[in-house]
CSV table of C-alpha atoms in Angstrom, one decimal:
chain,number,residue,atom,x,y,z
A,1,UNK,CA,139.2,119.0,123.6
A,2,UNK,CA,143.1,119.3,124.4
A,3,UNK,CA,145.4,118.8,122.0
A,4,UNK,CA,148.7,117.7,123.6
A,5,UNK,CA,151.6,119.5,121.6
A,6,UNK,CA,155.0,117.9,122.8
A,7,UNK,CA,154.6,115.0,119.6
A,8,UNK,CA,154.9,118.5,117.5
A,9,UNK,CA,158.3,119.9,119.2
A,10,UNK,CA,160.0,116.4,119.2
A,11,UNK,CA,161.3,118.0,115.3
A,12,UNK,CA,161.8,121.4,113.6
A,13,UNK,CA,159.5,121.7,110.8
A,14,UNK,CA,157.1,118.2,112.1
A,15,UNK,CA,153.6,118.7,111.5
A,16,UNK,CA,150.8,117.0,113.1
A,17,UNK,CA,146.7,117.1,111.6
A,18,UNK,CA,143.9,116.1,114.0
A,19,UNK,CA,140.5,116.7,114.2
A,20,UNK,CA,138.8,117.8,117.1
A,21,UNK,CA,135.1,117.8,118.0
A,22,UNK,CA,133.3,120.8,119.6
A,23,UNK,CA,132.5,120.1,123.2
A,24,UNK,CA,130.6,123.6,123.9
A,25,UNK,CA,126.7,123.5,123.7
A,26,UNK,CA,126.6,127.5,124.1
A,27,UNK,CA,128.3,130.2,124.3
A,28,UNK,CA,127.5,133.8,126.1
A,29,UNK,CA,127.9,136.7,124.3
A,30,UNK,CA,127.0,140.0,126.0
A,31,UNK,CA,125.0,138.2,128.8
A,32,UNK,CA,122.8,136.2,126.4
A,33,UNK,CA,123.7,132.6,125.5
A,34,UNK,CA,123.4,131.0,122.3
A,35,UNK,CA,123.2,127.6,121.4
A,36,UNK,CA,125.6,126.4,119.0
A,37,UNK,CA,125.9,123.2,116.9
A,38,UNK,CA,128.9,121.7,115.0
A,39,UNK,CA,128.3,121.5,111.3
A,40,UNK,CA,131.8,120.0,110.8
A,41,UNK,CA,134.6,119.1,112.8
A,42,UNK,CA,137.2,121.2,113.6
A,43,UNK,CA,140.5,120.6,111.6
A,44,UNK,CA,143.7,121.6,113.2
A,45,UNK,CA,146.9,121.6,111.4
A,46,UNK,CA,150.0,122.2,114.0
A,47,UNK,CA,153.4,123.0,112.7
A,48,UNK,CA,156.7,123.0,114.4
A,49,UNK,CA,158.6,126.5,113.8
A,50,UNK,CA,161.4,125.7,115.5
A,51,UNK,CA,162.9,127.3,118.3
A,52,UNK,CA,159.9,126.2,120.7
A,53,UNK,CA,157.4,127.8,118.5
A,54,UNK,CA,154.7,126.6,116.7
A,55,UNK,CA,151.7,127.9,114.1
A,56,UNK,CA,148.4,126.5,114.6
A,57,UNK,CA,146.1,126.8,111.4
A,58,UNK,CA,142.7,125.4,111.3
A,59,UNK,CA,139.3,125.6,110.5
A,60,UNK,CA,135.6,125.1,111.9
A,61,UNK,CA,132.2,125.2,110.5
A,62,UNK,CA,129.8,126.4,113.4
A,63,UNK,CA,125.9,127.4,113.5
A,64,UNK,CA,123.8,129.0,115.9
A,65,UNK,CA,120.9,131.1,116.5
A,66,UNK,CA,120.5,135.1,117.0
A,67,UNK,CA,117.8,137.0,117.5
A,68,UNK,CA,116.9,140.0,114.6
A,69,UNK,CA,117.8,143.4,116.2
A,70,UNK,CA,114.6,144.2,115.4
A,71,UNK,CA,111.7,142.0,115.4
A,72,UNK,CA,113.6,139.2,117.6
A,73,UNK,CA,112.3,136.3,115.3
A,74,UNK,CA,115.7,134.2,115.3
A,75,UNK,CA,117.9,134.3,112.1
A,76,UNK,CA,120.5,131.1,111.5
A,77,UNK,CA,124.0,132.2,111.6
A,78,UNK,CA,126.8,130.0,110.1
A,79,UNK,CA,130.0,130.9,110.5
A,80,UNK,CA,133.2,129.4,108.3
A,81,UNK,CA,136.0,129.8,110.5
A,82,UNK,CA,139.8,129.7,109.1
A,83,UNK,CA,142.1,131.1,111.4
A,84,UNK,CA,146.0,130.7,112.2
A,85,UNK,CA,148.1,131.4,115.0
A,86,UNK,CA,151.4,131.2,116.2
A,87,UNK,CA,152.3,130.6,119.6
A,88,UNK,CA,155.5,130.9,121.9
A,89,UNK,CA,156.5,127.3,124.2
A,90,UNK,CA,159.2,129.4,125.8
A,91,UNK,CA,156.7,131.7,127.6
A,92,UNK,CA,155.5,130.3,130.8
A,93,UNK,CA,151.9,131.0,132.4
A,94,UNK,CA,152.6,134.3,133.2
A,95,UNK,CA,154.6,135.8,130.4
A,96,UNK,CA,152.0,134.4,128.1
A,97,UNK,CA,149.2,136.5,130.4
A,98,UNK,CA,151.4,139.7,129.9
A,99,UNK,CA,152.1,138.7,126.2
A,100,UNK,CA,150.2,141.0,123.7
A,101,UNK,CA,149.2,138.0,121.8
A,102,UNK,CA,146.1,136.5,123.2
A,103,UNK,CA,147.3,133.1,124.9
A,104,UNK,CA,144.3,131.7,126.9
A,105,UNK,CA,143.8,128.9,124.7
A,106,UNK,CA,147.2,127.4,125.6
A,107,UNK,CA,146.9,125.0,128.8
A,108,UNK,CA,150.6,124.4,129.7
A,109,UNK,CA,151.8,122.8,126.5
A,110,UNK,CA,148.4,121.9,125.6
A,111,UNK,CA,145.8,123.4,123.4
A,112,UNK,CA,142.6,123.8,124.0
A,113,UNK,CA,140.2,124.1,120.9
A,114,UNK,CA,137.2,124.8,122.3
A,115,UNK,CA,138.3,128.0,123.6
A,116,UNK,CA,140.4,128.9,120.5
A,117,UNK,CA,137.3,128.5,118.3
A,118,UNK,CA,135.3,130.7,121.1
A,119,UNK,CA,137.6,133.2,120.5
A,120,UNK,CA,137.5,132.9,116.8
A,121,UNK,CA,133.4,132.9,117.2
A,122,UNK,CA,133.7,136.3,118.9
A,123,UNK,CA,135.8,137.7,116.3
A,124,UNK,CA,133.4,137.2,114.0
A,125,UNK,CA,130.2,137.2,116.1
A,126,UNK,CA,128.1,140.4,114.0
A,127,UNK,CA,127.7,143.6,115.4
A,128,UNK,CA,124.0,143.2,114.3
A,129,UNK,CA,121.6,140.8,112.7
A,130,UNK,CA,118.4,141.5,110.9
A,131,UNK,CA,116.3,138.9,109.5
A,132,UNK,CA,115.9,141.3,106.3
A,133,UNK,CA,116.8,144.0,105.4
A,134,UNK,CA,113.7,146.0,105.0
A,135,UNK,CA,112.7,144.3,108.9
A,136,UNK,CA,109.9,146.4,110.5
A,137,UNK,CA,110.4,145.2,113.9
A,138,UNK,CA,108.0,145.4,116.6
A,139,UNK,CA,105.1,147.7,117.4
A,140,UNK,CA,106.1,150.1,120.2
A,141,UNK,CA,103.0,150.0,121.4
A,142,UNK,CA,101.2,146.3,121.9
A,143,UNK,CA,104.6,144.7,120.8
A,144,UNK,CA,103.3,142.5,117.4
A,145,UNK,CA,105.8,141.5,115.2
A,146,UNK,CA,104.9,144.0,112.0
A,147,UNK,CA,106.6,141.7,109.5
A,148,UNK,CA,103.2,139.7,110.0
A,149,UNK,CA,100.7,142.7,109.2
A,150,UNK,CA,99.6,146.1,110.5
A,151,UNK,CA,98.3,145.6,114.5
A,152,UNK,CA,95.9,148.7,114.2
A,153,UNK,CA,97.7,150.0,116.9
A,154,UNK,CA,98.1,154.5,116.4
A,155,UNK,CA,101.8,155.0,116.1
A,156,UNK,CA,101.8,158.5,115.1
A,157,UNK,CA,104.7,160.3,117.2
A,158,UNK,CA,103.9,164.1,117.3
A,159,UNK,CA,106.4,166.4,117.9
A,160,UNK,CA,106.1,167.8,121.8
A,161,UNK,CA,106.4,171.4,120.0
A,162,UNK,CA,103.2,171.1,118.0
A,163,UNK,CA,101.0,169.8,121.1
A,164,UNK,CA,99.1,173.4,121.4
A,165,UNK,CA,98.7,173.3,117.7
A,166,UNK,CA,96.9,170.2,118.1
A,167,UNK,CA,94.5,171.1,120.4
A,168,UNK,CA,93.8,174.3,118.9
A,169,UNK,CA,92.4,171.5,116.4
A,170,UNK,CA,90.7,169.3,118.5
A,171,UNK,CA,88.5,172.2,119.6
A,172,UNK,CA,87.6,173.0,116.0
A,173,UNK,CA,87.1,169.3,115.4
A,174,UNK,CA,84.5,169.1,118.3
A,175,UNK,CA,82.1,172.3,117.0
């Protein structure tokens, strides 16, 4: 959704609430996409700061799905977004691209809050998700989720350096 911002500049110190409903379905993070889903709608409240600048603070209640780093059963994620921003009118398409502030939610003298909450999203996206903390993941061998029961599956890993030990034991094993 666009929020048109030239009701905001017509006065210093005006400020303008709206509410603005997610239009994403997904998202891709590191190649993968994930589903989300709006638990609220965003609220956006823009203030004139005068001089053709204005700070955007809002928030957003969003939840998707990710799957545990280890087991890959999917773990809800819910994240509370509050954020805040100020951005610069006076900088034109490409001053806000060589800007150090990040600016690619800004359309002209629009704003777009579908990509300012992405960006907010990725922020906060987690480095790494387990489903619990004590997750056993998956069996390296026929691939069963562990967190289920034992698969039978030998998952011994010997250390290369012992291998002749071992068979020196096999052969007294066999007499």
């Amino acid at each position: 959704m666009l929020i048109e911002l030239t009701k905001v500049l017509e006065q210093d110190d005006k400020v303008i609430r709206q509410e603005a409903h997610l239009e994403l379905e997904d998202m891709e993070v590191s190649g993968k996409k994930y589903r989300l889903e709006e638990l609220e709608p965003a609220l956006f409240e823009i203030t004139n700061l005068g001089k053709k600048q204005v700070q955007v603070k809002g928030c957003a209640k969003i939840k998707t799905v990710i799957p545990c780093d280890r087991c890959l059963e999917g773990v809800e994620q819910i994240f509370d977004l509050d954020f805040e921003r100020e951005v610069d009118l006076k900088l034109d398409e490409e001053g806000r691209r060589q800007s150090d502030d990040e600016y690619n939610f800004m359309e002209g003298n629009c704003l777009d809050t579908d990509v300012l909450i992405c960006n907010e999203l990725l922020v906060n996206w987690p480095i790494r998700v387990l489903c619990k903390e004590d997750c056993k993941g998956l069996c390296s061998i026929c691939g069963a989720n562990l967190n289920h029961g034992e698969c039978g599956c030998d998952r011994e890993v010997l250390d290369p350096r012992m291998a002749a030990f071992q068979d020196i034991f096999s052969k007294f094993k066999e007499v």
